[in-house]
């Protein structure tokens, strides 16, 4: 666990150092990227809106040259949005797609088996959340495999105990995400994170009643 965390934090620190040296402040979003792997030379890479139309009018692409790519987007405060950075679908196996926030400044990107983006305020925050998410997913995945193994062995008591630990572990992560969303209130990233783990949801019963449910416990919240 510590080794994974140190590797991820080292990669983030290196990328953030690079971003500090490359910042451009002209009101535009400069996406500066590096793709690790000679096999991707000459292949196309895409900037695709996370939400909304995915037509040619809204999707940008270019060829990777000398292992690098760049895009420049002209944004105003009201047009900042999130994008996915994707390789041509023929070459995506083993390469992690990347979410970024298209906001004024320079976003420095590394595309690899674990991809990174830093350089602007929201992208730095997104990278912190991404690292935490990846660590969480690894640990949660181990717990779930352990649960399946115990169930196959017929040890339902220990499986239930591990499930309770996994549920508590996941709740801590959800609350971390919610807290980050709150701290980024009013931003595109804040809205995105808030949408991932809402505190409540609505349930409609066959008789037409609509009630509010606790998203963590799935219990009805009295009106």
JSON list of C-alpha atoms in Angstrom, two decimals:
[
{"chain": "A", "resi": 1, "resn": "UNK", "atom": "CA", "xyz": [0.00, 0.00, 0.00]},
{"chain": "A", "resi": 2, "resn": "UNK", "atom": "CA", "xyz": [2.76, 2.44, 0.98]},
{"chain": "A", "resi": 3, "resn": "UNK", "atom": "CA", "xyz": [4.73, 1.55, -2.15]},
{"chain": "A", "resi": 4, "resn": "UNK", "atom": "CA", "xyz": [1.71, 2.25, -4.39]},
{"chain": "A", "resi": 5, "resn": "UNK", "atom": "CA", "xyz": [1.06, 5.56, -2.65]},
{"chain": "A", "resi": 6, "resn": "UNK", "atom": "CA", "xyz": [4.71, 6.68, -2.92]},
{"chain": "A", "resi": 7, "resn": "UNK", "atom": "CA", "xyz": [4.84, 5.81, -6.63]},
{"chain": "A", "resi": 8, "resn": "UNK", "atom": "CA", "xyz": [1.65, 7.73, -7.37]},
{"chain": "A", "resi": 9, "resn": "UNK", "atom": "CA", "xyz": [2.64, 10.75, -5.30]},
{"chain": "A", "resi": 10, "resn": "UNK", "atom": "CA", "xyz": [6.10, 10.82, -6.91]},
{"chain": "A", "resi": 11, "resn": "UNK", "atom": "CA", "xyz": [4.52, 10.85, -10.36]},
{"chain": "A", "resi": 12, "resn": "UNK", "atom": "CA", "xyz": [2.15, 13.63, -9.33]},
{"chain": "A", "resi": 13, "resn": "UNK", "atom": "CA", "xyz": [4.97, 15.70, -7.82]},
{"chain": "A", "resi": 14, "resn": "UNK", "atom": "CA", "xyz": [7.07, 15.35, -10.95]},
{"chain": "A", "resi": 15, "resn": "UNK", "atom": "CA", "xyz": [4.21, 16.35, -13.20]},
{"chain": "A", "resi": 16, "resn": "UNK", "atom": "CA", "xyz": [3.30, 19.32, -11.00]},
{"chain": "A", "resi": 17, "resn": "UNK", "atom": "CA", "xyz": [6.91, 20.52, -11.06]},
{"chain": "A", "resi": 18, "resn": "UNK", "atom": "CA", "xyz": [6.84, 20.34, -14.86]},
{"chain": "A", "resi": 19, "resn": "UNK", "atom": "CA", "xyz": [3.57, 22.25, -14.94]},
{"chain": "A", "resi": 20, "resn": "UNK", "atom": "CA", "xyz": [4.95, 25.08, -12.82]},
{"chain": "A", "resi": 21, "resn": "UNK", "atom": "CA", "xyz": [7.65, 25.61, -15.43]},
{"chain": "A", "resi": 22, "resn": "UNK", "atom": "CA", "xyz": [5.23, 25.66, -18.38]},
{"chain": "A", "resi": 23, "resn": "UNK", "atom": "CA", "xyz": [2.37, 27.89, -17.25]},
{"chain": "A", "resi": 24, "resn": "UNK", "atom": "CA", "xyz": [0.97, 30.32, -19.81]},
{"chain": "A", "resi": 25, "resn": "UNK", "atom": "CA", "xyz": [-1.46, 33.01, -18.68]},
{"chain": "A", "resi": 26, "resn": "UNK", "atom": "CA", "xyz": [-3.26, 34.30, -21.78]},
{"chain": "A", "resi": 27, "resn": "UNK", "atom": "CA", "xyz": [-6.82, 33.30, -20.85]},
{"chain": "A", "resi": 28, "resn": "UNK", "atom": "CA", "xyz": [-6.72, 30.18, -23.02]},
{"chain": "A", "resi": 29, "resn": "UNK", "atom": "CA", "xyz": [-6.43, 26.51, -22.11]},
{"chain": "A", "resi": 30, "resn": "UNK", "atom": "CA", "xyz": [-3.14, 25.04, -23.37]},
{"chain": "A", "resi": 31, "resn": "UNK", "atom": "CA", "xyz": [-3.13, 21.25, -23.27]},
{"chain": "A", "resi": 32, "resn": "UNK", "atom": "CA", "xyz": [0.46, 20.04, -23.46]},
{"chain": "A", "resi": 33, "resn": "UNK", "atom": "CA", "xyz": [0.83, 16.26, -23.53]},
{"chain": "A", "resi": 34, "resn": "UNK", "atom": "CA", "xyz": [3.38, 13.48, -23.59]},
{"chain": "A", "resi": 35, "resn": "UNK", "atom": "CA", "xyz": [2.52, 9.92, -24.63]},
{"chain": "A", "resi": 36, "resn": "UNK", "atom": "CA", "xyz": [4.82, 7.20, -23.31]},
{"chain": "A", "resi": 37, "resn": "UNK", "atom": "CA", "xyz": [5.41, 4.49, -25.91]},
{"chain": "A", "resi": 38, "resn": "UNK", "atom": "CA", "xyz": [7.02, 4.61, -29.38]},
{"chain": "A", "resi": 39, "resn": "UNK", "atom": "CA", "xyz": [4.14, 2.50, -30.75]},
{"chain": "A", "resi": 40, "resn": "UNK", "atom": "CA", "xyz": [1.86, 5.54, -30.47]},
{"chain": "A", "resi": 41, "resn": "UNK", "atom": "CA", "xyz": [3.95, 7.74, -32.75]},
{"chain": "A", "resi": 42, "resn": "UNK", "atom": "CA", "xyz": [1.79, 9.10, -35.57]},
{"chain": "A", "resi": 43, "resn": "UNK", "atom": "CA", "xyz": [-1.42, 7.87, -33.95]},
{"chain": "A", "resi": 44, "resn": "UNK", "atom": "CA", "xyz": [-4.28, 10.24, -33.26]},
{"chain": "A", "resi": 45, "resn": "UNK", "atom": "CA", "xyz": [-5.30, 11.51, -29.86]},
{"chain": "A", "resi": 46, "resn": "UNK", "atom": "CA", "xyz": [-8.65, 13.12, -29.10]},
{"chain": "A", "resi": 47, "resn": "UNK", "atom": "CA", "xyz": [-10.10, 15.73, -26.76]},
{"chain": "A", "resi": 48, "resn": "UNK", "atom": "CA", "xyz": [-13.75, 14.75, -26.24]},
{"chain": "A", "resi": 49, "resn": "UNK", "atom": "CA", "xyz": [-16.34, 16.65, -24.15]},
{"chain": "A", "resi": 50, "resn": "UNK", "atom": "CA", "xyz": [-17.36, 14.58, -21.13]},
{"chain": "A", "resi": 51, "resn": "UNK", "atom": "CA", "xyz": [-20.94, 15.81, -21.50]},
{"chain": "A", "resi": 52, "resn": "UNK", "atom": "CA", "xyz": [-22.86, 17.00, -24.53]},
{"chain": "A", "resi": 53, "resn": "UNK", "atom": "CA", "xyz": [-22.42, 16.29, -28.26]},
{"chain": "A", "resi": 54, "resn": "UNK", "atom": "CA", "xyz": [-19.48, 14.17, -29.45]},
{"chain": "A", "resi": 55, "resn": "UNK", "atom": "CA", "xyz": [-19.62, 15.36, -33.04]},
{"chain": "A", "resi": 56, "resn": "UNK", "atom": "CA", "xyz": [-16.70, 16.67, -35.13]},
{"chain": "A", "resi": 57, "resn": "UNK", "atom": "CA", "xyz": [-17.75, 20.20, -34.22]},
{"chain": "A", "resi": 58, "resn": "UNK", "atom": "CA", "xyz": [-16.93, 19.58, -30.56]},
{"chain": "A", "resi": 59, "resn": "UNK", "atom": "CA", "xyz": [-14.14, 16.96, -30.73]},
{"chain": "A", "resi": 60, "resn": "UNK", "atom": "CA", "xyz": [-10.53, 17.93, -31.43]},
{"chain": "A", "resi": 61, "resn": "UNK", "atom": "CA", "xyz": [-7.79, 15.55, -32.55]},
{"chain": "A", "resi": 62, "resn": "UNK", "atom": "CA", "xyz": [-4.21, 15.57, -33.76]},
{"chain": "A", "resi": 63, "resn": "UNK", "atom": "CA", "xyz": [-1.36, 13.19, -34.51]},
{"chain": "A", "resi": 64, "resn": "UNK", "atom": "CA", "xyz": [1.21, 12.39, -31.84]},
{"chain": "A", "resi": 65, "resn": "UNK", "atom": "CA", "xyz": [4.57, 13.70, -33.02]},
{"chain": "A", "resi": 66, "resn": "UNK", "atom": "CA", "xyz": [7.85, 12.96, -31.24]},
{"chain": "A", "resi": 67, "resn": "UNK", "atom": "CA", "xyz": [5.78, 11.52, -28.41]},
{"chain": "A", "resi": 68, "resn": "UNK", "atom": "CA", "xyz": [3.96, 14.82, -27.84]},
{"chain": "A", "resi": 69, "resn": "UNK", "atom": "CA", "xyz": [0.69, 16.57, -28.62]},
{"chain": "A", "resi": 70, "resn": "UNK", "atom": "CA", "xyz": [-0.91, 19.91, -27.85]},
{"chain": "A", "resi": 71, "resn": "UNK", "atom": "CA", "xyz": [-4.28, 21.63, -28.09]},
{"chain": "A", "resi": 72, "resn": "UNK", "atom": "CA", "xyz": [-5.30, 25.22, -27.44]},
{"chain": "A", "resi": 73, "resn": "UNK", "atom": "CA", "xyz": [-8.85, 26.05, -26.45]},
{"chain": "A", "resi": 74, "resn": "UNK", "atom": "CA", "xyz": [-10.27, 29.52, -25.92]},
{"chain": "A", "resi": 75, "resn": "UNK", "atom": "CA", "xyz": [-12.50, 29.58, -22.85]},
{"chain": "A", "resi": 76, "resn": "UNK", "atom": "CA", "xyz": [-14.45, 32.08, -20.87]},
{"chain": "A", "resi": 77, "resn": "UNK", "atom": "CA", "xyz": [-15.45, 31.55, -17.24]},
{"chain": "A", "resi": 78, "resn": "UNK", "atom": "CA", "xyz": [-18.87, 30.31, -18.37]},
{"chain": "A", "resi": 79, "resn": "UNK", "atom": "CA", "xyz": [-17.58, 27.78, -20.93]},
{"chain": "A", "resi": 80, "resn": "UNK", "atom": "CA", "xyz": [-15.15, 25.83, -18.74]},
{"chain": "A", "resi": 81, "resn": "UNK", "atom": "CA", "xyz": [-16.01, 22.14, -18.97]},
{"chain": "A", "resi": 82, "resn": "UNK", "atom": "CA", "xyz": [-14.61, 18.65, -18.52]},
{"chain": "A", "resi": 83, "resn": "UNK", "atom": "CA", "xyz": [-13.02, 16.57, -21.26]},
{"chain": "A", "resi": 84, "resn": "UNK", "atom": "CA", "xyz": [-11.71, 13.08, -21.84]},
{"chain": "A", "resi": 85, "resn": "UNK", "atom": "CA", "xyz": [-8.30, 12.60, -23.44]},
{"chain": "A", "resi": 86, "resn": "UNK", "atom": "CA", "xyz": [-8.43, 9.43, -25.56]},
{"chain": "A", "resi": 87, "resn": "UNK", "atom": "CA", "xyz": [-6.15, 7.64, -27.99]},
{"chain": "A", "resi": 88, "resn": "UNK", "atom": "CA", "xyz": [-7.55, 6.28, -31.23]},
{"chain": "A", "resi": 89, "resn": "UNK", "atom": "CA", "xyz": [-9.76, 3.37, -30.13]},
{"chain": "A", "resi": 90, "resn": "UNK", "atom": "CA", "xyz": [-7.52, 0.86, -31.97]},
{"chain": "A", "resi": 91, "resn": "UNK", "atom": "CA", "xyz": [-4.65, 1.66, -29.58]},
{"chain": "A", "resi": 92, "resn": "UNK", "atom": "CA", "xyz": [-6.30, 2.24, -26.20]},
{"chain": "A", "resi": 93, "resn": "UNK", "atom": "CA", "xyz": [-5.57, -1.16, -24.66]},
{"chain": "A", "resi": 94, "resn": "UNK", "atom": "CA", "xyz": [-3.23, -0.71, -21.70]},
{"chain": "A", "resi": 95, "resn": "UNK", "atom": "CA", "xyz": [-3.52, 3.09, -21.78]},
{"chain": "A", "resi": 96, "resn": "UNK", "atom": "CA", "xyz": [-5.55, 4.90, -19.16]},
{"chain": "A", "resi": 97, "resn": "UNK", "atom": "CA", "xyz": [-8.04, 7.49, -20.54]},
{"chain": "A", "resi": 98, "resn": "UNK", "atom": "CA", "xyz": [-7.84, 10.79, -18.70]},
{"chain": "A", "resi": 99, "resn": "UNK", "atom": "CA", "xyz": [-10.34, 13.30, -17.40]},
{"chain": "A", "resi": 100, "resn": "UNK", "atom": "CA", "xyz": [-9.30, 16.95, -17.41]},
{"chain": "A", "resi": 101, "resn": "UNK", "atom": "CA", "xyz": [-10.91, 20.32, -16.77]},
{"chain": "A", "resi": 102, "resn": "UNK", "atom": "CA", "xyz": [-10.57, 22.67, -19.72]},
{"chain": "A", "resi": 103, "resn": "UNK", "atom": "CA", "xyz": [-9.85, 25.94, -17.94]},
{"chain": "A", "resi": 104, "resn": "UNK", "atom": "CA", "xyz": [-7.49, 28.87, -18.62]},
{"chain": "A", "resi": 105, "resn": "UNK", "atom": "CA", "xyz": [-3.85, 27.99, -18.06]},
{"chain": "A", "resi": 106, "resn": "UNK", "atom": "CA", "xyz": [-1.52, 25.18, -19.07]},
{"chain": "A", "resi": 107, "resn": "UNK", "atom": "CA", "xyz": [-2.60, 21.60, -18.44]},
{"chain": "A", "resi": 108, "resn": "UNK", "atom": "CA", "xyz": [0.38, 19.26, -18.55]},
{"chain": "A", "resi": 109, "resn": "UNK", "atom": "CA", "xyz": [-0.56, 15.69, -19.38]},
{"chain": "A", "resi": 110, "resn": "UNK", "atom": "CA", "xyz": [1.20, 12.35, -19.32]},
{"chain": "A", "resi": 111, "resn": "UNK", "atom": "CA", "xyz": [-0.62, 9.52, -21.12]},
{"chain": "A", "resi": 112, "resn": "UNK", "atom": "CA", "xyz": [0.49, 6.06, -19.99]},
{"chain": "A", "resi": 113, "resn": "UNK", "atom": "CA", "xyz": [-0.82, 2.98, -18.19]},
{"chain": "A", "resi": 114, "resn": "UNK", "atom": "CA", "xyz": [-1.54, 5.47, -15.37]},
{"chain": "A", "resi": 115, "resn": "UNK", "atom": "CA", "xyz": [-2.19, 8.92, -16.83]},
{"chain": "A", "resi": 116, "resn": "UNK", "atom": "CA", "xyz": [-1.86, 12.29, -15.09]},
{"chain": "A", "resi": 117, "resn": "UNK", "atom": "CA", "xyz": [-2.89, 15.91, -15.60]},
{"chain": "A", "resi": 118, "resn": "UNK", "atom": "CA", "xyz": [-1.82, 18.93, -13.56]},
{"chain": "A", "resi": 119, "resn": "UNK", "atom": "CA", "xyz": [-1.03, 22.61, -13.96]},
{"chain": "A", "resi": 120, "resn": "UNK", "atom": "CA", "xyz": [-4.25, 24.51, -13.30]},
{"chain": "A", "resi": 121, "resn": "UNK", "atom": "CA", "xyz": [-6.19, 24.78, -10.01]},
{"chain": "A", "resi": 122, "resn": "UNK", "atom": "CA", "xyz": [-9.02, 22.40, -10.89]},
{"chain": "A", "resi": 123, "resn": "UNK", "atom": "CA", "xyz": [-6.75, 19.90, -12.62]},
{"chain": "A", "resi": 124, "resn": "UNK", "atom": "CA", "xyz": [-4.42, 19.82, -9.63]},
{"chain": "A", "resi": 125, "resn": "UNK", "atom": "CA", "xyz": [-7.42, 19.04, -7.42]},
{"chain": "A", "resi": 126, "resn": "UNK", "atom": "CA", "xyz": [-8.69, 16.46, -9.91]},
{"chain": "A", "resi": 127, "resn": "UNK", "atom": "CA", "xyz": [-5.28, 14.75, -9.84]},
{"chain": "A", "resi": 128, "resn": "UNK", "atom": "CA", "xyz": [-5.36, 14.56, -6.04]},
{"chain": "A", "resi": 129, "resn": "UNK", "atom": "CA", "xyz": [-8.81, 12.98, -6.18]},
{"chain": "A", "resi": 130, "resn": "UNK", "atom": "CA", "xyz": [-7.70, 10.59, -8.93]},
{"chain": "A", "resi": 131, "resn": "UNK", "atom": "CA", "xyz": [-4.73, 9.33, -6.88]},
{"chain": "A", "resi": 132, "resn": "UNK", "atom": "CA", "xyz": [-6.97, 8.80, -3.87]},
{"chain": "A", "resi": 133, "resn": "UNK", "atom": "CA", "xyz": [-9.54, 7.04, -6.06]},
{"chain": "A", "resi": 134, "resn": "UNK", "atom": "CA", "xyz": [-6.99, 4.65, -7.55]},
{"chain": "A", "resi": 135, "resn": "UNK", "atom": "CA", "xyz": [-5.63, 3.70, -4.13]},
{"chain": "A", "resi": 136, "resn": "UNK", "atom": "CA", "xyz": [-9.19, 3.22, -2.86]},
{"chain": "A", "resi": 137, "resn": "UNK", "atom": "CA", "xyz": [-10.16, 1.04, -5.82]},
{"chain": "A", "resi": 138, "resn": "UNK", "atom": "CA", "xyz": [-7.12, -1.22, -5.37]},
{"chain": "A", "resi": 139, "resn": "UNK", "atom": "CA", "xyz": [-7.83, -1.78, -1.68]},
{"chain": "A", "resi": 140, "resn": "UNK", "atom": "CA", "xyz": [-11.58, -2.21, -2.18]},
{"chain": "A", "resi": 141, "resn": "UNK", "atom": "CA", "xyz": [-10.92, -4.68, -4.99]},
{"chain": "A", "resi": 142, "resn": "UNK", "atom": "CA", "xyz": [-8.76, -6.78, -2.66]},
{"chain": "A", "resi": 143, "resn": "UNK", "atom": "CA", "xyz": [-11.49, -6.81, -0.03]},
{"chain": "A", "resi": 144, "resn": "UNK", "atom": "CA", "xyz": [-14.12, -7.91, -2.54]},
{"chain": "A", "resi": 145, "resn": "UNK", "atom": "CA", "xyz": [-11.92, -10.74, -3.83]},
{"chain": "A", "resi": 146, "resn": "UNK", "atom": "CA", "xyz": [-11.40, -11.84, -0.25]},
{"chain": "A", "resi": 147, "resn": "UNK", "atom": "CA", "xyz": [-15.17, -11.84, 0.32]},
{"chain": "A", "resi": 148, "resn": "UNK", "atom": "CA", "xyz": [-15.76, -14.02, -2.74]},
{"chain": "A", "resi": 149, "resn": "UNK", "atom": "CA", "xyz": [-13.02, -16.42, -1.64]},
{"chain": "A", "resi": 150, "resn": "UNK", "atom": "CA", "xyz": [-14.49, -16.72, 1.87]},
{"chain": "A", "resi": 151, "resn": "UNK", "atom": "CA", "xyz": [-17.97, -17.32, 0.48]},
{"chain": "A", "resi": 152, "resn": "UNK", "atom": "CA", "xyz": [-16.67, -20.13, -1.73]},
{"chain": "A", "resi": 153, "resn": "UNK", "atom": "CA", "xyz": [-15.07, -21.65, 1.36]},
{"chain": "A", "resi": 154, "resn": "UNK", "atom": "CA", "xyz": [-18.39, -21.46, 3.17]},
{"chain": "A", "resi": 155, "resn": "UNK", "atom": "CA", "xyz": [-17.13, -18.98, 5.77]},
{"chain": "A", "resi": 156, "resn": "UNK", "atom": "CA", "xyz": [-20.12, -16.65, 5.73]},
{"chain": "A", "resi": 157, "resn": "UNK", "atom": "CA", "xyz": [-19.31, -15.12, 9.13]},
{"chain": "A", "resi": 158, "resn": "UNK", "atom": "CA", "xyz": [-15.87, -13.87, 8.10]},
{"chain": "A", "resi": 159, "resn": "UNK", "atom": "CA", "xyz": [-17.20, -12.84, 4.69]},
{"chain": "A", "resi": 160, "resn": "UNK", "atom": "CA", "xyz": [-19.86, -10.70, 6.38]},
{"chain": "A", "resi": 161, "resn": "UNK", "atom": "CA", "xyz": [-17.22, -9.10, 8.62]},
{"chain": "A", "resi": 162, "resn": "UNK", "atom": "CA", "xyz": [-15.03, -8.21, 5.62]},
{"chain": "A", "resi": 163, "resn": "UNK", "atom": "CA", "xyz": [-18.10, -6.85, 3.81]},
{"chain": "A", "resi": 164, "resn": "UNK", "atom": "CA", "xyz": [-18.82, -4.54, 6.73]},
{"chain": "A", "resi": 165, "resn": "UNK", "atom": "CA", "xyz": [-15.21, -3.33, 6.66]},
{"chain": "A", "resi": 166, "resn": "UNK", "atom": "CA", "xyz": [-15.45, -2.78, 2.90]},
{"chain": "A", "resi": 167, "resn": "UNK", "atom": "CA", "xyz": [-18.69, -0.81, 3.30]},
{"chain": "A", "resi": 168, "resn": "UNK", "atom": "CA", "xyz": [-17.10, 1.42, 5.98]},
{"chain": "A", "resi": 169, "resn": "UNK", "atom": "CA", "xyz": [-13.96, 1.86, 3.86]},
{"chain": "A", "resi": 170, "resn": "UNK", "atom": "CA", "xyz": [-16.05, 2.89, 0.86]},
{"chain": "A", "resi": 171, "resn": "UNK", "atom": "CA", "xyz": [-18.13, 5.31, 2.96]},
{"chain": "A", "resi": 172, "resn": "UNK", "atom": "CA", "xyz": [-14.93, 7.09, 4.07]},
{"chain": "A", "resi": 173, "resn": "UNK", "atom": "CA", "xyz": [-13.98, 7.49, 0.41]},
{"chain": "A", "resi": 174, "resn": "UNK", "atom": "CA", "xyz": [-17.45, 8.77, -0.54]},
{"chain": "A", "resi": 175, "resn": "UNK", "atom": "CA", "xyz": [-17.32, 11.34, 2.24]},
{"chain": "A", "resi": 176, "resn": "UNK", "atom": "CA", "xyz": [-13.84, 12.39, 1.09]},
{"chain": "A", "resi": 177, "resn": "UNK", "atom": "CA", "xyz": [-15.26, 12.97, -2.40]},
{"chain": "A", "resi": 178, "resn": "UNK", "atom": "CA", "xyz": [-18.23, 14.87, -1.00]},
{"chain": "A", "resi": 179, "resn": "UNK", "atom": "CA", "xyz": [-15.98, 17.08, 1.11]},
{"chain": "A", "resi": 180, "resn": "UNK", "atom": "CA", "xyz": [-13.78, 17.88, -1.88]},
{"chain": "A", "resi": 181, "resn": "UNK", "atom": "CA", "xyz": [-16.90, 18.69, -3.90]},
{"chain": "A", "resi": 182, "resn": "UNK", "atom": "CA", "xyz": [-18.01, 21.06, -1.14]},
{"chain": "A", "resi": 183, "resn": "UNK", "atom": "CA", "xyz": [-14.62, 22.77, -1.03]},
{"chain": "A", "resi": 184, "resn": "UNK", "atom": "CA", "xyz": [-14.81, 23.25, -4.82]},
{"chain": "A", "resi": 185, "resn": "UNK", "atom": "CA", "xyz": [-18.40, 24.49, -4.78]},
{"chain": "A", "resi": 186, "resn": "UNK", "atom": "CA", "xyz": [-19.22, 26.65, -7.79]},
{"chain": "A", "resi": 187, "resn": "UNK", "atom": "CA", "xyz": [-16.65, 25.02, -10.08]},
{"chain": "A", "resi": 188, "resn": "UNK", "atom": "CA", "xyz": [-17.06, 22.50, -12.88]},
{"chain": "A", "resi": 189, "resn": "UNK", "atom": "CA", "xyz": [-15.02, 19.94, -10.94]},
{"chain": "A", "resi": 190, "resn": "UNK", "atom": "CA", "xyz": [-17.04, 20.55, -7.79]},
{"chain": "A", "resi": 191, "resn": "UNK", "atom": "CA", "xyz": [-20.28, 19.90, -9.66]},
{"chain": "A", "resi": 192, "resn": "UNK", "atom": "CA", "xyz": [-18.83, 16.71, -11.20]},
{"chain": "A", "resi": 193, "resn": "UNK", "atom": "CA", "xyz": [-17.67, 15.32, -7.85]},
{"chain": "A", "resi": 194, "resn": "UNK", "atom": "CA", "xyz": [-20.96, 16.25, -6.18]},
{"chain": "A", "resi": 195, "resn": "UNK", "atom": "CA", "xyz": [-22.87, 14.25, -8.80]},
{"chain": "A", "resi": 196, "resn": "UNK", "atom": "CA", "xyz": [-20.91, 11.07, -8.02]},
{"chain": "A", "resi": 197, "resn": "UNK", "atom": "CA", "xyz": [-22.14, 10.52, -4.46]},
{"chain": "A", "resi": 198, "resn": "UNK", "atom": "CA", "xyz": [-25.28, 12.50, -3.62]},
{"chain": "A", "resi": 199, "resn": "UNK", "atom": "CA", "xyz": [-26.45, 12.23, -0.02]},
{"chain": "A", "resi": 200, "resn": "UNK", "atom": "CA", "xyz": [-30.04, 11.41, -0.99]},
{"chain": "A", "resi": 201, "resn": "UNK", "atom": "CA", "xyz": [-32.14, 10.13, -3.86]},
{"chain": "A", "resi": 202, "resn": "UNK", "atom": "CA", "xyz": [-35.83, 9.84, -4.67]},
{"chain": "A", "resi": 203, "resn": "UNK", "atom": "CA", "xyz": [-37.75, 6.54, -4.74]},
{"chain": "A", "resi": 204, "resn": "UNK", "atom": "CA", "xyz": [-41.19, 6.16, -6.27]},
{"chain": "A", "resi": 205, "resn": "UNK", "atom": "CA", "xyz": [-43.45, 3.41, -4.94]},
{"chain": "A", "resi": 206, "resn": "UNK", "atom": "CA", "xyz": [-46.12, 1.59, -7.00]},
{"chain": "A", "resi": 207, "resn": "UNK", "atom": "CA", "xyz": [-48.84, 3.54, -5.20]},
{"chain": "A", "resi": 208, "resn": "UNK", "atom": "CA", "xyz": [-47.38, 6.79, -6.53]},
{"chain": "A", "resi": 209, "resn": "UNK", "atom": "CA", "xyz": [-45.68, 7.93, -3.33]},
{"chain": "A", "resi": 210, "resn": "UNK", "atom": "CA", "xyz": [-42.29, 9.58, -3.79]},
{"chain": "A", "resi": 211, "resn": "UNK", "atom": "CA", "xyz": [-39.97, 9.52, -0.78]},
{"chain": "A", "resi": 212, "resn": "UNK", "atom": "CA", "xyz": [-36.46, 10.70, -0.04]},
{"chain": "A", "resi": 213, "resn": "UNK", "atom": "CA", "xyz": [-33.91, 7.97, 0.67]},
{"chain": "A", "resi": 214, "resn": "UNK", "atom": "CA", "xyz": [-30.54, 8.09, 2.43]},
{"chain": "A", "resi": 215, "resn": "UNK", "atom": "CA", "xyz": [-28.02, 7.23, -0.31]},
{"chain": "A", "resi": 216, "resn": "UNK", "atom": "CA", "xyz": [-25.65, 5.51, 2.14]},
{"chain": "A", "resi": 217, "resn": "UNK", "atom": "CA", "xyz": [-28.13, 3.40, 4.12]},
{"chain": "A", "resi": 218, "resn": "UNK", "atom": "CA", "xyz": [-30.96, 3.15, 1.57]},
{"chain": "A", "resi": 219, "resn": "UNK", "atom": "CA", "xyz": [-33.37, 3.98, 4.37]},
{"chain": "A", "resi": 220, "resn": "UNK", "atom": "CA", "xyz": [-36.32, 6.34, 4.00]},
{"chain": "A", "resi": 221, "resn": "UNK", "atom": "CA", "xyz": [-35.82, 9.81, 5.45]},
{"chain": "A", "resi": 222, "resn": "UNK", "atom": "CA", "xyz": [-38.95, 10.94, 7.30]},
{"chain": "A", "resi": 223, "resn": "UNK", "atom": "CA", "xyz": [-40.53, 14.06, 5.88]}
]
